[in-house]
Tab-separated table of C-alpha atoms and ligand atoms in Angstrom:
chain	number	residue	atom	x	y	z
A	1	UNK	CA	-0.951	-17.437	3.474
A	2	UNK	CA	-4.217	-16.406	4.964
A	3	UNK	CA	-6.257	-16.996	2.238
A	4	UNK	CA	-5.052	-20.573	1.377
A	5	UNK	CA	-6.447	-21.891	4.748
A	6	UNK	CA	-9.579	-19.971	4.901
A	7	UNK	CA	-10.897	-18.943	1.059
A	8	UNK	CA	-13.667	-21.591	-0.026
A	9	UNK	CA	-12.515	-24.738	-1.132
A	10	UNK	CA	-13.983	-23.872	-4.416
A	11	UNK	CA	-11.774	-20.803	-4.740
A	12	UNK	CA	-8.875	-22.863	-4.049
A	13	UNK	CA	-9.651	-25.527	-5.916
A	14	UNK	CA	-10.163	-23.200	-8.979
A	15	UNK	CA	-7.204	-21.022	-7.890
A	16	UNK	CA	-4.952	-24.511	-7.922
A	17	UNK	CA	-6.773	-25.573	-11.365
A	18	UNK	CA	-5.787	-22.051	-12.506
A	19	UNK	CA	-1.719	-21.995	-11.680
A	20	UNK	CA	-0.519	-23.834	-14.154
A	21	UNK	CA	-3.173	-22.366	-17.011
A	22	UNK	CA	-2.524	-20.353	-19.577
A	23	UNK	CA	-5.317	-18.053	-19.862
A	24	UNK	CA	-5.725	-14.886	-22.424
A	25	UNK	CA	-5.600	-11.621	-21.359
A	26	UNK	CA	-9.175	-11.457	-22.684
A	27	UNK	CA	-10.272	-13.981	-20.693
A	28	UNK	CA	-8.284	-12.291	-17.771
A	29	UNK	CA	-9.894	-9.395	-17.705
A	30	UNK	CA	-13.417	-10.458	-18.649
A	31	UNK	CA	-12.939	-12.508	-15.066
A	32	UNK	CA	-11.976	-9.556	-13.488
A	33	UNK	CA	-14.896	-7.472	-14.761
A	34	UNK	CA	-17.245	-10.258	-13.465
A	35	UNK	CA	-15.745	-10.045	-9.541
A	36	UNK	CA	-14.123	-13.599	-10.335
A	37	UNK	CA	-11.816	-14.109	-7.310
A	38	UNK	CA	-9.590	-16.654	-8.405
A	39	UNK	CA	-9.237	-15.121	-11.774
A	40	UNK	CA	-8.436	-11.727	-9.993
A	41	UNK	CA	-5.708	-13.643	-8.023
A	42	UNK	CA	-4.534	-15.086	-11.025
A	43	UNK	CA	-4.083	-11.517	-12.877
A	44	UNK	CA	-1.952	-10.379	-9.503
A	45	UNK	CA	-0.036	-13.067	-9.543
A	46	UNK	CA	0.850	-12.561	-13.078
A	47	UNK	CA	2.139	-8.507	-12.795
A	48	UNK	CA	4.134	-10.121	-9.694
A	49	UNK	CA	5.889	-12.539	-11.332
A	50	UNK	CA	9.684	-11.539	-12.743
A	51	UNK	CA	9.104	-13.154	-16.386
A	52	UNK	CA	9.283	-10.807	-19.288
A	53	UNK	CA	6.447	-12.404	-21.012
A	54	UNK	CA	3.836	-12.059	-18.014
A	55	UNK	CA	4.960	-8.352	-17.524
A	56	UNK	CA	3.225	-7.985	-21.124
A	57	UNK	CA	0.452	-9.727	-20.437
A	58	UNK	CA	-0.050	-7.581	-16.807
A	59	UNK	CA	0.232	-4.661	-18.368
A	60	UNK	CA	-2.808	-5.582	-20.902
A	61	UNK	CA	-4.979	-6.558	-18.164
A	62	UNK	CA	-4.213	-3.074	-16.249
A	63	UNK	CA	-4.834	-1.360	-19.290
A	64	UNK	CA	-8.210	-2.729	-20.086
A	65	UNK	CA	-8.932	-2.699	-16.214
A	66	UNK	CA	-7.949	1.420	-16.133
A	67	UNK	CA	-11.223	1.987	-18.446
A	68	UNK	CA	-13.743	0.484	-15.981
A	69	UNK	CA	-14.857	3.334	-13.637
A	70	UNK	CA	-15.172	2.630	-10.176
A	71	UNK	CA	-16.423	4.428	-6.938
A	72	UNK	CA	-13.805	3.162	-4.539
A	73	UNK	CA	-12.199	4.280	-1.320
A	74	UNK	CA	-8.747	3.434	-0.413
A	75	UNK	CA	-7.803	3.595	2.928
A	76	UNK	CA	-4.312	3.016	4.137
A	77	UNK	CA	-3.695	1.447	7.607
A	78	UNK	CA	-0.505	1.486	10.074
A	79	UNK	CA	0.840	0.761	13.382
A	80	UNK	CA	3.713	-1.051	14.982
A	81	UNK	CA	3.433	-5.179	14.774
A	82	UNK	CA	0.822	-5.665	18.052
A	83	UNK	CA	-1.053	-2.481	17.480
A	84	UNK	CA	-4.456	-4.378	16.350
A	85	UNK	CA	-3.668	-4.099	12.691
A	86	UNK	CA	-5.518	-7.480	11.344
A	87	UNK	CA	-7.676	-6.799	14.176
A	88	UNK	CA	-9.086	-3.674	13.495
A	89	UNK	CA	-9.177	-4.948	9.445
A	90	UNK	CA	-11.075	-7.592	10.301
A	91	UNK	CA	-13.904	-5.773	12.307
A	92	UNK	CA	-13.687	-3.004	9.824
A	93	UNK	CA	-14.145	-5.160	7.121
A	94	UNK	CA	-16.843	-7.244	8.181
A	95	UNK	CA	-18.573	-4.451	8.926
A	96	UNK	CA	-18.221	-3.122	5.677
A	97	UNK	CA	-19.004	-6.366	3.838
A	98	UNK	CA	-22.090	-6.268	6.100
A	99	UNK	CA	-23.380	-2.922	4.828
A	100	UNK	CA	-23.363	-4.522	1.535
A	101	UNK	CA	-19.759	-3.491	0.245
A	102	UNK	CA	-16.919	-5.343	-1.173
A	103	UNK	CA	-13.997	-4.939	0.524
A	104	UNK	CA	-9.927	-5.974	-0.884
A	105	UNK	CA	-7.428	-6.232	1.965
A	106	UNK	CA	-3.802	-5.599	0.354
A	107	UNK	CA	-0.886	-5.288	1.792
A	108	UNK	CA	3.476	-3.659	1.491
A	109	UNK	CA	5.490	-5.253	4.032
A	110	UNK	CA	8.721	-4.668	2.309
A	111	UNK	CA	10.326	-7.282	5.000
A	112	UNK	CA	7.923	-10.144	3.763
A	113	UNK	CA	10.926	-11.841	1.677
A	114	UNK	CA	12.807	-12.098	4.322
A	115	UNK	CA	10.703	-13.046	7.380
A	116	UNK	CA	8.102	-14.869	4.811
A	117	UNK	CA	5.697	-12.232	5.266
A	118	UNK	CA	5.249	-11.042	8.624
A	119	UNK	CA	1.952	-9.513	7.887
A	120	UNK	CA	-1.037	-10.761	6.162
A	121	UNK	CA	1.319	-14.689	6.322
A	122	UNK	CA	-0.108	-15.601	9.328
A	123	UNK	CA	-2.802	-18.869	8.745
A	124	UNK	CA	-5.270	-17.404	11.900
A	125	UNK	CA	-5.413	-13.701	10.909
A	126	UNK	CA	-8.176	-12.111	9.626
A	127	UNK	CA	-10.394	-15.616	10.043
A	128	UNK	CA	-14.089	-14.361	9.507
A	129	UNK	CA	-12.950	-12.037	6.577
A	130	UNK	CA	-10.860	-14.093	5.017
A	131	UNK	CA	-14.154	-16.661	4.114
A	132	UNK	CA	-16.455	-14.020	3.273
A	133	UNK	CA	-17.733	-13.846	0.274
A	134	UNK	CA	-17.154	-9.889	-0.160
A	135	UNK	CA	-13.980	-9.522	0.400
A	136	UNK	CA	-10.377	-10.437	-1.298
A	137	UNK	CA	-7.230	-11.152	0.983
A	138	UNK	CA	-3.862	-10.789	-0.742
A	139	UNK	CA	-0.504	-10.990	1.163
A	140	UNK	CA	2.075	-8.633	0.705
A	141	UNK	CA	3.812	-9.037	-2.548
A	142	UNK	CA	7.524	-9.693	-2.286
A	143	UNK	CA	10.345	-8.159	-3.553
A	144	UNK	CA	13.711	-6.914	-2.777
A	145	UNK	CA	13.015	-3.528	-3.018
A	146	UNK	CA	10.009	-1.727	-1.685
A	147	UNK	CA	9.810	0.302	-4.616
A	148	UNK	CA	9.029	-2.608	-6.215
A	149	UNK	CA	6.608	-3.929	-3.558
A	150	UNK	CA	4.704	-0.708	-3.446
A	151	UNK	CA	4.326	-0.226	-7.574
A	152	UNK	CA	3.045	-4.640	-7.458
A	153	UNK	CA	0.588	-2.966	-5.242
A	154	UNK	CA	-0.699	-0.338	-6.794
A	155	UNK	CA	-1.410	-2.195	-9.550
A	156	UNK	CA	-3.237	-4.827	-7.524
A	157	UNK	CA	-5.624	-2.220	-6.206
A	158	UNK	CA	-6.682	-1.225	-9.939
A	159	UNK	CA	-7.638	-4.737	-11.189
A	160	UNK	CA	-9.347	-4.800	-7.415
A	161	UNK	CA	-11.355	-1.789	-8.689
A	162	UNK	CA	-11.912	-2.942	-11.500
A	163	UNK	CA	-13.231	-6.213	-9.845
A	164	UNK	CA	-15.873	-3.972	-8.375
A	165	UNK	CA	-14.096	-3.813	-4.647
A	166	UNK	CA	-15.668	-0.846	-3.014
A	167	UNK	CA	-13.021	-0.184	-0.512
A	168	UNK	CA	-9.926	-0.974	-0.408
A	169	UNK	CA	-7.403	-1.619	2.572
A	170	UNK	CA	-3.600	-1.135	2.677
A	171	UNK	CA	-2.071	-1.855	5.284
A	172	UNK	CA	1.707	-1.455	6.457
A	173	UNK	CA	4.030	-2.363	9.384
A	174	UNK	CA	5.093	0.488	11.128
A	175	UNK	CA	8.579	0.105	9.854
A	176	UNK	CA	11.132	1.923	7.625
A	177	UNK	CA	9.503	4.210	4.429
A	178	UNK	CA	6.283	1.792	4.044
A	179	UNK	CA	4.519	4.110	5.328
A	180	UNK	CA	5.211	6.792	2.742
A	181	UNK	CA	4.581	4.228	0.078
A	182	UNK	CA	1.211	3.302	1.249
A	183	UNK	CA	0.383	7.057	1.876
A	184	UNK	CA	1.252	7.836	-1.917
A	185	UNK	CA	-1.459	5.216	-3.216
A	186	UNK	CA	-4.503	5.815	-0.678
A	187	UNK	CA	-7.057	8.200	-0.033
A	188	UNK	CA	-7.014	8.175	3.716
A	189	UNK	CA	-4.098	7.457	5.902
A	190	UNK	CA	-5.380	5.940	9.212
A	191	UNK	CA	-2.409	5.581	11.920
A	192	UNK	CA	-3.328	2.671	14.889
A	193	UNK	CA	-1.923	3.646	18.227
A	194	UNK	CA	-1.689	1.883	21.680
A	195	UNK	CA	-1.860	3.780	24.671
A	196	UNK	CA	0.844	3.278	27.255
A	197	UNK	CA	2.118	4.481	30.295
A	198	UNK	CA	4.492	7.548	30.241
A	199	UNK	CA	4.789	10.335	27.390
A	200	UNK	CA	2.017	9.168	24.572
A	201	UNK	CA	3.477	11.058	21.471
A	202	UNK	CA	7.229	9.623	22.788
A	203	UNK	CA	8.812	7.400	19.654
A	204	UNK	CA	6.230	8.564	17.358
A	205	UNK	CA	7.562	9.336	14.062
A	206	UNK	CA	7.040	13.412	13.063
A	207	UNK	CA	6.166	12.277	9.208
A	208	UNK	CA	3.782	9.891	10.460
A	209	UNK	CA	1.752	12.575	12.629
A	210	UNK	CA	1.996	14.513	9.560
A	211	UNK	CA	0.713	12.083	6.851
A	212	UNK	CA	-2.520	11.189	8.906
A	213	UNK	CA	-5.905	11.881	8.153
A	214	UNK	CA	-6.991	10.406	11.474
A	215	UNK	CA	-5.017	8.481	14.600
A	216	UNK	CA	-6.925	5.707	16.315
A	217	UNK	CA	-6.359	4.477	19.794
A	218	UNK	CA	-7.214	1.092	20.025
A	219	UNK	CA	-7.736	-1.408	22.509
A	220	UNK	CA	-9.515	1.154	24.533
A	221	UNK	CA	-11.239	-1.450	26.326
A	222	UNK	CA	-11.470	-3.152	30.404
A	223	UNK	CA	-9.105	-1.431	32.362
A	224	UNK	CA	-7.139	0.125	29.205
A	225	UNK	CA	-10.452	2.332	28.511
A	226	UNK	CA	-9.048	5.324	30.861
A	227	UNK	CA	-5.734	5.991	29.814
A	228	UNK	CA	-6.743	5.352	25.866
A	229	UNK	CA	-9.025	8.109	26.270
A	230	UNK	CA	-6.220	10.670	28.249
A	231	UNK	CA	-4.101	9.067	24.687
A	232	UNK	CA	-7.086	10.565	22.981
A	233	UNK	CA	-6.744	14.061	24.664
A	234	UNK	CA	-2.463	13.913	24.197
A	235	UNK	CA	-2.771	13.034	20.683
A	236	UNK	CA	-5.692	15.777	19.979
A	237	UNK	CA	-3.185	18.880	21.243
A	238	UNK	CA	-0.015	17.751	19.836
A	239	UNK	CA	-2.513	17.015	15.853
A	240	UNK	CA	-2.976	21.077	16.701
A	241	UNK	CA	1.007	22.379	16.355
A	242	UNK	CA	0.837	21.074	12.759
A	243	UNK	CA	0.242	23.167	10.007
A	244	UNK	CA	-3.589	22.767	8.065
A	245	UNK	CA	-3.929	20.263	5.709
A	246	UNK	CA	-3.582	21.549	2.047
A	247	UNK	CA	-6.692	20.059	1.892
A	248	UNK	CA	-8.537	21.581	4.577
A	249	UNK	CA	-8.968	18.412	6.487
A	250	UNK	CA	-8.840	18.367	9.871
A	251	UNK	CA	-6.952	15.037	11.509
A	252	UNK	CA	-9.459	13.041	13.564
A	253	UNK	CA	-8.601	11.511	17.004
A	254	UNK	CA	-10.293	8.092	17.857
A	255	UNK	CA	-10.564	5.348	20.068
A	256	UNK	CA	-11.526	2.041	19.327
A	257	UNK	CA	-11.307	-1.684	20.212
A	258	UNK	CA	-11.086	-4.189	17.383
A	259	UNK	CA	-11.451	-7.031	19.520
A	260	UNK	CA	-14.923	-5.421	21.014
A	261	UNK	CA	-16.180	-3.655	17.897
A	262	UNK	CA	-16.706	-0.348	19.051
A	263	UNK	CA	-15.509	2.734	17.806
A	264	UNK	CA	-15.028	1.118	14.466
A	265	UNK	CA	-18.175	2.645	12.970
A	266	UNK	CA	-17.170	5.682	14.179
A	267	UNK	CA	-14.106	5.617	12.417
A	268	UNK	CA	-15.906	4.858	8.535
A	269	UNK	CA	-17.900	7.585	9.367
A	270	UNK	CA	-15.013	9.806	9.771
A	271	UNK	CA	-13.641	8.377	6.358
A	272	UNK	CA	-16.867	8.843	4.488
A	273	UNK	CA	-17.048	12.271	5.410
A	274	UNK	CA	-13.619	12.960	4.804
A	275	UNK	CA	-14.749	11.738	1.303
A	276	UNK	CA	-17.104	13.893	0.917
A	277	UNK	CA	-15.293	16.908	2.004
A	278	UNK	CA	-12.787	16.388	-1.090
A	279	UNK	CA	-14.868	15.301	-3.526
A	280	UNK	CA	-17.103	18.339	-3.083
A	281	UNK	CA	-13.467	20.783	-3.111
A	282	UNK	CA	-11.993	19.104	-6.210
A	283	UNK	CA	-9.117	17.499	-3.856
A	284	UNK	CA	-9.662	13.738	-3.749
A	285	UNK	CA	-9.432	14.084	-7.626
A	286	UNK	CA	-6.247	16.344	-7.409
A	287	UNK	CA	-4.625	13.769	-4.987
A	288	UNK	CA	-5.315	10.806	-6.847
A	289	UNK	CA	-4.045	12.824	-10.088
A	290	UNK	CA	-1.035	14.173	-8.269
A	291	UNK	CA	-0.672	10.197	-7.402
A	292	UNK	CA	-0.832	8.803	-10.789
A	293	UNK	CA	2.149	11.563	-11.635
A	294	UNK	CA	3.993	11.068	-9.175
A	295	UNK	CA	4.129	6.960	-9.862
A	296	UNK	CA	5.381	7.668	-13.489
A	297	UNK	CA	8.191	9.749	-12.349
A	298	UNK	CA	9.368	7.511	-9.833
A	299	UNK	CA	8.699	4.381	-12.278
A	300	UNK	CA	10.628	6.493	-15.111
A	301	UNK	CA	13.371	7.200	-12.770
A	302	UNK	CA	13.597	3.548	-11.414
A	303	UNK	CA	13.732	1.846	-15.016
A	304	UNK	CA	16.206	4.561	-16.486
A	305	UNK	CA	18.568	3.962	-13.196
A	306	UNK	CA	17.756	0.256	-13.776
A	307	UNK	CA	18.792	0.693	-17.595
A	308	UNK	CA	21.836	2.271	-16.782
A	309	UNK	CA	22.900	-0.362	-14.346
A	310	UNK	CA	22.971	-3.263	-16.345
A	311	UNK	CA	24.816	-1.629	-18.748
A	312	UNK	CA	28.261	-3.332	-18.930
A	313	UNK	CA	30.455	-0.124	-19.975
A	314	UNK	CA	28.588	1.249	-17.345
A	315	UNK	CA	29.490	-0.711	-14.532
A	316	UNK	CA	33.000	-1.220	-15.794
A	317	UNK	CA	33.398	2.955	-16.102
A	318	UNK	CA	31.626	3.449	-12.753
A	319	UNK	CA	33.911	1.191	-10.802
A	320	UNK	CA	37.105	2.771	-12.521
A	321	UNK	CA	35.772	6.494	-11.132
A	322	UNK	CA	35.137	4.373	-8.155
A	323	UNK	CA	39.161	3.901	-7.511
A	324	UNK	CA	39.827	7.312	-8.819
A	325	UNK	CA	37.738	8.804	-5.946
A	326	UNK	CA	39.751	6.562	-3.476
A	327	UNK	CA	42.860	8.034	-4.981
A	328	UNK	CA	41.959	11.324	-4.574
A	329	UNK	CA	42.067	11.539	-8.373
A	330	UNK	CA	38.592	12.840	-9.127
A	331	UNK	CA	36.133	15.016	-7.256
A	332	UNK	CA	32.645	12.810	-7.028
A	333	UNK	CA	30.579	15.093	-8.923
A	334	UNK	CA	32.875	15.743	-11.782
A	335	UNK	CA	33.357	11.857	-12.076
A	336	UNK	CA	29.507	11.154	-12.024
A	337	UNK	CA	29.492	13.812	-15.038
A	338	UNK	CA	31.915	12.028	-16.710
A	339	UNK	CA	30.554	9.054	-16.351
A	340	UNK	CA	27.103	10.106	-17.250
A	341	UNK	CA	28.922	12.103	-20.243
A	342	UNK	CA	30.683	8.690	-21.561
A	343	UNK	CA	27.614	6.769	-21.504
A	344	UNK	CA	24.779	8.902	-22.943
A	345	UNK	CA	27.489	9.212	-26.034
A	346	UNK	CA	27.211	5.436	-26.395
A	347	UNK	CA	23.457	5.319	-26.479
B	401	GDP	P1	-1.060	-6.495	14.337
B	401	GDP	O1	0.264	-7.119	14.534
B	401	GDP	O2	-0.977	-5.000	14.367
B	401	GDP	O3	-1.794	-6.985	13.122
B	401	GDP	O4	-1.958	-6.876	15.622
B	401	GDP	P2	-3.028	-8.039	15.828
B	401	GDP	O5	-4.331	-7.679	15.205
B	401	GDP	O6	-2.429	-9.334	15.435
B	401	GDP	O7	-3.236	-7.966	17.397
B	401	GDP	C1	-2.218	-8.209	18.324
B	401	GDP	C2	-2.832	-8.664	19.623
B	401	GDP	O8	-3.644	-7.639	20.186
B	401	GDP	C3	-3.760	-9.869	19.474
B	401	GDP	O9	-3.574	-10.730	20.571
B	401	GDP	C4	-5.156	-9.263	19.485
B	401	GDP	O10	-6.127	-10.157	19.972
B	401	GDP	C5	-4.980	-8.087	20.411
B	401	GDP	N1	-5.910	-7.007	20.090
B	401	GDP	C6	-6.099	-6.446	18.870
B	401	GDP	N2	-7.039	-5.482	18.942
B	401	GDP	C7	-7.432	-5.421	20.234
B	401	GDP	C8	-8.379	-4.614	20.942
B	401	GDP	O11	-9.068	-3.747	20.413
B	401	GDP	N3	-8.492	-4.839	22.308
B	401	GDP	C9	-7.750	-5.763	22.946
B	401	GDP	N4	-7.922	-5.900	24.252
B	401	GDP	N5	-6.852	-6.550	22.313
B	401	GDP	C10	-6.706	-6.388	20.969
């Protein structure tokens, strides 16, 4: 993990001292409040541990944190693995951290349990970030479904809040629904692109175009600089075929270059004013609203599918309408009414 090697050896040392402690969710939260780091780390590790007991105790903590108002910005980040990702989140951040903010860098890489995280798990990323003082570097919670990963989270970036992080960073591989996750829990969805030889917008994912606020071409530097900025022109028309924002916002395209810090400014700039643009409509309140609902649903619909499943009469009925749709016995939909019919009688 990134932050083991590069987080102050006081933070670790406390962080180790605090593993095997049992500490109250008063005391919890009370660290939280004060920006404690390894007491925030703690608290996350705690609501992403499987134990029935801690799942309480999480839930406390978030509850307490929830009534601590906060200011922040969250800002989701994606590209394909090689884009500039921790790149670009390092520049970005230590800028940020140098204009006085605090900055938490989380993470949904719903392939981390099986590849042992392939983002935010590598020792040499985010180096200079990782031992500042502002800002909090947690790896990608695992878990085998991203559901899961996305809700762990979401929760982390509330007790981040509530640790008085300013801005907060998601970022995602360019892989599979991530994306969608980390759009439903942000305020502004920032998609890294490369340029490349050959048809720009080819491979790009429709949704993607769709769900950002603002595409970045980075590495526009040495001899890239040219064709990032005829990227910059391709990207800018094919932004105009899709329909207005209900928002009003108009998607941004960028260039930048992590590695030479420019651009990057540029880019916050865009973000604060995007900012400012919904808070002044009513919208960035209406989206993070609209968020908040549309967790509960999904977390409703995932524990009452969860509750179902571990039902033993419901397993054992499901796999006899199972062989009765083999044989040609059953329609599927009457036997999933049937099913549905035989259990909610039990409850
Ligand atoms: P990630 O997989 O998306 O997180 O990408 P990384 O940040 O690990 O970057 C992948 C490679 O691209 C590394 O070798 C970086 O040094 C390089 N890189 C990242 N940003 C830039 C940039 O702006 N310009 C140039 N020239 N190289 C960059």
């Amino acid at each position: 993990m990134a932050t083991k090697k590069s987080t102050p050896p006081n933070t670790i040392s406390k962080i180790r001292a605090l593993r095997k402690q049992e500490i109250s969710v008063e005391a919890l939260t009370e660290g939280i409040f004060k920006g404690d780091k390894a007491i925030l780390a703690k608290a996350i590790t705690l609501l992403e541990s499987t134990k029935p007991e801690h799942f309480e105790k999480a839930n406390a903590v978030i509850e307490k944190c929830l009534s601590k108002p906060n200011n922040s910005i969250r800002l989701g980040i994606t590209g394909v693995p090689g884009v500039g990702k921790s790149s670009f989140i390092e520049t970005l951040g230590t800028t940020l951290t140098g204009m006085g903010k605090k900055v938490a860098v989380l993470a949904v890489d719903p392939t981390s349990s099986l590849s042992k995280g392939s983002i935010l798990g590598d020792k040499t990323r985010m180096q200079a970030l990782s031992k500042d003082p502002n800002a909090f570097i947690r790896p990608s919670p695992s878990g085998s479904s991203l559901g899961g990963v996305a809700q762990k989270t979401r929760e982390s970036i509330m007790l981040c809040e509530a640790a008085g992080y300013d801005v907060i960073l998601v970022e995602t591989v360019g892989v599979g629904q991530s994306e969608i996750a980390v759009h439903s829990m942000v305020d502004f969805f920032l998609l890294l692109k490369l340029s490349g030889a050959g048809d720009e917008l080819q491979g790009i994912k429709r949704g993607i175009m769709e769900m950002a606020d603002a595409i970045a071409i980075n590495k526009a530097d040495g001899s890239n600089l040219e064709q990032a900025k005829l990227a910059e022109t391709e990207f800018s028309r094919a932004l105009h075929l899709y329909p207005p924002k209900k928002n009003g916002w108009v998607p941004k395209v960028m260039r930048c270059s992590a590695t030479e810090n420019t651009g990057i400014k540029e880019i916050w700039e865009v973000v604060e004013q995007f900012v400012a643009q919904n808070k002044e409509s009513g919208h960035f309140e209406k989206n993070r609203k609209t968020q908040n609902k549309n967790w509960f649903l999904q977390t409703v619909d995932e524990h009452i599918k969860q509750f179902f499943h571990q039902k033993e009469s419901f397993k054992k009925e499901q796999s006899k309408m199972l062989k009765a749709i083999e044989n040609n016995k059953i329609s599927p939909f009457y036997a999933a009414k049937l099913l549905l019919d035989k259990i909610t009688k039990e409850l």
